[in-house]
Amino acid sequence: MINFDNRAGTTPLDSNEINGLKLNHITTLGELNQWEQINILKAVIWVNKVKPKKILNDQFVKQLHYKMFNDVWSWAGTFRQTNKTIGCEWYQIPMSLRNLFDDTKYWIEQNDQTPDVIGVTFHHRLVAIHPFPNGNGRHARLMTDILLENILACSKFTWGSVSSLRTGNSRERYIQALHEADGLNYEPLLEFVRS
């Protein structure tokens, strides 16, 4: 069984969430990461094929998470039902998402912010809500890229030019930029997403 206790910078899973692992042959975090990445690549292929535009709703948020993680986790596409070290209270997730979607639609209609500012603000708030037991950062990055490409008609972010953000300086910079955004300083995150 995988030791889930030493996953620096990740959201801890409770025993019920850990028991949702579909692949019993996985014994290391490295193997888990590989299987999740394969599943995520399938979701990216689906996104590129479908090019969804109606994404600012609970149904799409859940559908995308499901497509990203359903081969690995039984709870993929299901909002968390426990509180975590990050995120709103679990029962506030639907309302918090609706507020984010309404705000995002308003920002787009007003057309007084750049796509990058809208994308960074959307991303930060989606990560802060933390709707799922796991995979929230990866899900929020893909959601943001879909928003940028399919709704705002601009190029997706480069996210520090590192595809997984699993290790190294890019991950540290990303997490620090998110912490700065918690204090409403979005400049480091704006710089990071286009670096």
GROMACS .gro file of C-alpha atoms in nm:
model
  195
    1MET     CA    1   0.000   0.000   0.000
    2ILE     CA    2   0.119   0.350  -0.080
    3ASN     CA    3   0.229   0.575   0.205
    4PHE     CA    4   0.019   0.888   0.147
    5ASP     CA    5   0.156   1.071   0.454
    6ASN     CA    6   0.466   1.222   0.290
    7ARG     CA    7   0.318   1.401  -0.008
    8ALA     CA    8   0.464   1.749   0.041
    9GLY     CA    9   0.243   2.028  -0.086
   10THR     CA   10  -0.053   1.802  -0.158
   11THR     CA   11  -0.392   1.774   0.005
   12PRO     CA   12  -0.410   1.488   0.258
   13LEU     CA   13  -0.654   1.209   0.182
   14ASP     CA   14  -0.868   1.043   0.449
   15SER     CA   15  -0.896   0.663   0.471
   16ASN     CA   16  -1.220   0.650   0.267
   17GLU     CA   17  -1.058   0.855  -0.009
   18ILE     CA   18  -0.746   0.636  -0.006
   19ASN     CA   19  -0.969   0.330  -0.033
   20GLY     CA   20  -1.107   0.481  -0.355
   21LEU     CA   21  -0.786   0.386  -0.538
   22LYS     CA   22  -0.897   0.154  -0.820
   23LEU     CA   23  -0.553   0.016  -0.903
   24ASN     CA   24  -0.447  -0.226  -0.631
   25HIS     CA   25  -0.116  -0.305  -0.802
   26ILE     CA   26   0.017   0.049  -0.737
   27THR     CA   27   0.266   0.051  -0.450
   28THR     CA   28   0.454   0.383  -0.484
   29LEU     CA   29   0.365   0.748  -0.532
   30GLY     CA   30   0.572   0.742  -0.850
   31GLU     CA   31   0.350   0.471  -0.995
   32LEU     CA   32   0.039   0.659  -0.884
   33ASN     CA   33   0.167   0.976  -1.051
   34GLN     CA   34   0.232   0.785  -1.376
   35TRP     CA   35  -0.118   0.633  -1.383
   36GLU     CA   36  -0.278   0.968  -1.304
   37GLN     CA   37  -0.075   1.136  -1.580
   38ILE     CA   38  -0.188   0.875  -1.835
   39ASN     CA   39  -0.550   0.938  -1.730
   40ILE     CA   40  -0.499   1.317  -1.754
   41LEU     CA   41  -0.356   1.284  -2.105
   42LYS     CA   42  -0.677   1.104  -2.209
   43ALA     CA   43  -0.875   1.397  -2.070
   44VAL     CA   44  -0.659   1.648  -2.260
   45ILE     CA   45  -0.719   1.456  -2.584
   46TRP     CA   46  -1.094   1.468  -2.512
   47VAL     CA   47  -1.079   1.844  -2.443
   48ASN     CA   48  -0.887   1.909  -2.766
   49LYS     CA   49  -1.140   1.704  -2.962
   50VAL     CA   50  -1.458   1.846  -2.807
   51LYS     CA   51  -1.336   2.206  -2.748
   52PRO     CA   52  -1.597   2.270  -2.476
   53LYS     CA   53  -1.732   2.621  -2.432
   54LYS     CA   54  -2.001   2.574  -2.165
   55ILE     CA   55  -1.757   2.514  -1.882
   56LEU     CA   56  -1.872   2.757  -1.612
   57ASN     CA   57  -2.103   2.516  -1.432
   58ASP     CA   58  -2.084   2.236  -1.175
   59GLN     CA   59  -2.157   1.967  -1.431
   60PHE     CA   60  -1.858   2.049  -1.649
   61VAL     CA   61  -1.624   2.091  -1.351
   62LYS     CA   62  -1.722   1.742  -1.232
   63GLN     CA   63  -1.711   1.593  -1.581
   64LEU     CA   64  -1.359   1.721  -1.643
   65HIS     CA   65  -1.231   1.592  -1.308
   66TYR     CA   66  -1.394   1.256  -1.383
   67LYS     CA   67  -1.226   1.235  -1.722
   68MET     CA   68  -0.891   1.328  -1.564
   69PHE     CA   69  -0.898   1.073  -1.280
   70ASN     CA   70  -1.169   0.807  -1.337
   71ASP     CA   71  -0.925   0.533  -1.432
   72VAL     CA   72  -0.747   0.576  -1.098
   73TRP     CA   73  -0.997   0.696  -0.832
   74SER     CA   74  -1.353   0.578  -0.766
   75TRP     CA   75  -1.448   0.926  -0.638
   76ALA     CA   76  -1.330   1.106  -0.953
   77GLY     CA   77  -1.577   1.379  -1.050
   78THR     CA   78  -1.734   1.388  -0.703
   79PHE     CA   79  -1.701   1.689  -0.475
   80ARG     CA   80  -1.517   1.620  -0.152
   81GLN     CA   81  -1.725   1.554   0.157
   82THR     CA   82  -1.456   1.630   0.412
   83ASN     CA   83  -1.271   1.946   0.508
   84LYS     CA   84  -0.906   1.977   0.411
   85THR     CA   85  -0.614   2.194   0.510
   86ILE     CA   86  -0.701   2.413   0.213
   87GLY     CA   87  -1.035   2.506   0.062
   88CYS     CA   88  -1.375   2.619   0.175
   89GLU     CA   89  -1.593   2.407   0.401
   90TRP     CA   90  -1.699   2.101   0.201
   91TYR     CA   91  -2.069   2.193   0.210
   92GLN     CA   92  -1.992   2.539   0.064
   93ILE     CA   93  -1.836   2.401  -0.256
   94PRO     CA   94  -2.145   2.430  -0.484
   95MET     CA   95  -2.220   2.790  -0.376
   96SER     CA   96  -1.854   2.893  -0.392
   97LEU     CA   97  -1.829   2.755  -0.746
   98ARG     CA   98  -2.149   2.931  -0.854
   99ASN     CA   99  -2.009   3.259  -0.721
  100LEU     CA  100  -1.685   3.200  -0.912
  101PHE     CA  101  -1.873   3.119  -1.233
  102ASP     CA  102  -2.098   3.425  -1.202
  103ASP     CA  103  -1.797   3.649  -1.131
  104THR     CA  104  -1.607   3.505  -1.427
  105LYS     CA  105  -1.900   3.562  -1.662
  106TYR     CA  106  -1.922   3.919  -1.535
  107TRP     CA  107  -1.547   3.981  -1.590
  108ILE     CA  108  -1.580   3.852  -1.945
  109GLU     CA  109  -1.891   4.063  -2.018
  110GLN     CA  110  -1.730   4.380  -1.879
  111ASN     CA  111  -1.426   4.332  -2.101
  112ASP     CA  112  -1.214   4.558  -1.879
  113GLN     CA  113  -0.956   4.299  -1.773
  114THR     CA  114  -0.701   4.115  -1.984
  115PRO     CA  115  -0.754   3.745  -2.049
  116ASP     CA  116  -0.444   3.674  -1.837
  117VAL     CA  117  -0.591   3.859  -1.536
  118ILE     CA  118  -0.922   3.677  -1.576
  119GLY     CA  119  -0.741   3.343  -1.613
  120VAL     CA  120  -0.515   3.395  -1.311
  121THR     CA  121  -0.801   3.515  -1.090
  122PHE     CA  122  -1.022   3.226  -1.200
  123HIS     CA  123  -0.742   2.976  -1.140
  124HIS     CA  124  -0.654   3.108  -0.796
  125ARG     CA  125  -1.014   3.104  -0.679
  126LEU     CA  126  -1.079   2.754  -0.814
  127VAL     CA  127  -0.770   2.623  -0.633
  128ALA     CA  128  -0.881   2.804  -0.317
  129ILE     CA  129  -1.225   2.635  -0.330
  130HIS     CA  130  -1.050   2.295  -0.367
  131PRO     CA  131  -1.365   2.108  -0.472
  132PHE     CA  132  -1.222   1.754  -0.493
  133PRO     CA  133  -1.036   1.519  -0.258
  134ASN     CA  134  -0.728   1.530  -0.484
  135GLY     CA  135  -0.608   1.662  -0.819
  136ASN     CA  136  -0.733   2.017  -0.761
  137GLY     CA  137  -0.424   2.197  -0.892
  138ARG     CA  138  -0.405   1.990  -1.208
  139HIS     CA  139  -0.779   2.022  -1.260
  140ALA     CA  140  -0.771   2.401  -1.205
  141ARG     CA  141  -0.482   2.441  -1.451
  142LEU     CA  142  -0.668   2.249  -1.721
  143MET     CA  143  -0.993   2.436  -1.648
  144THR     CA  144  -0.804   2.765  -1.681
  145ASP     CA  145  -0.646   2.660  -2.010
  146ILE     CA  146  -0.991   2.566  -2.145
  147LEU     CA  147  -1.125   2.906  -2.033
  148LEU     CA  148  -0.838   3.084  -2.206
  149GLU     CA  149  -0.846   2.891  -2.534
  150ASN     CA  150  -1.215   2.815  -2.582
  151ILE     CA  151  -1.386   3.117  -2.427
  152LEU     CA  152  -1.134   3.402  -2.420
  153ALA     CA  153  -0.973   3.300  -2.753
  154CYS     CA  154  -0.614   3.336  -2.640
  155SER     CA  155  -0.321   3.105  -2.581
  156LYS     CA  156  -0.317   2.884  -2.276
  157PHE     CA  157  -0.066   2.942  -1.997
  158THR     CA  158   0.280   2.783  -1.996
  159TRP     CA  159   0.268   2.726  -1.617
  160GLY     CA  160   0.638   2.782  -1.565
  161SER     CA  161   0.721   2.569  -1.871
  162VAL     CA  162   0.702   2.248  -1.667
  163SER     CA  163   0.428   2.003  -1.756
  164SER     CA  164   0.370   1.833  -1.423
  165LEU     CA  165   0.478   2.084  -1.156
  166ARG     CA  166   0.547   1.781  -0.936
  167THR     CA  167   0.897   1.867  -0.822
  168GLY     CA  168   1.162   2.133  -0.828
  169ASN     CA  169   1.175   2.508  -0.846
  170SER     CA  170   0.869   2.549  -1.070
  171ARG     CA  171   0.645   2.385  -0.812
  172GLU     CA  172   0.789   2.601  -0.534
  173ARG     CA  173   0.738   2.916  -0.744
  174TYR     CA  174   0.382   2.811  -0.829
  175ILE     CA  175   0.286   2.746  -0.466
  176GLN     CA  176   0.450   3.069  -0.351
  177ALA     CA  177   0.266   3.263  -0.624
  178LEU     CA  178  -0.064   3.110  -0.508
  179HIS     CA  179   0.014   3.218  -0.151
  180GLU     CA  180   0.085   3.571  -0.274
  181ALA     CA  181  -0.251   3.568  -0.455
  182ASP     CA  182  -0.416   3.473  -0.124
  183GLY     CA  183  -0.310   3.823  -0.012
  184LEU     CA  184  -0.447   3.969  -0.341
  185ASN     CA  185  -0.100   4.014  -0.493
  186TYR     CA  186  -0.150   3.848  -0.832
  187GLU     CA  187   0.172   3.973  -0.993
  188PRO     CA  188   0.386   3.667  -0.908
  189LEU     CA  189   0.116   3.433  -1.041
  190LEU     CA  190   0.072   3.644  -1.357
  191GLU     CA  191   0.447   3.625  -1.413
  192PHE     CA  192   0.465   3.253  -1.339
  193VAL     CA  193   0.185   3.142  -1.572
  194ARG     CA  194   0.356   3.300  -1.874
  195SER     CA  195   0.713   3.197  -1.785
   0.00000   0.00000   0.00000
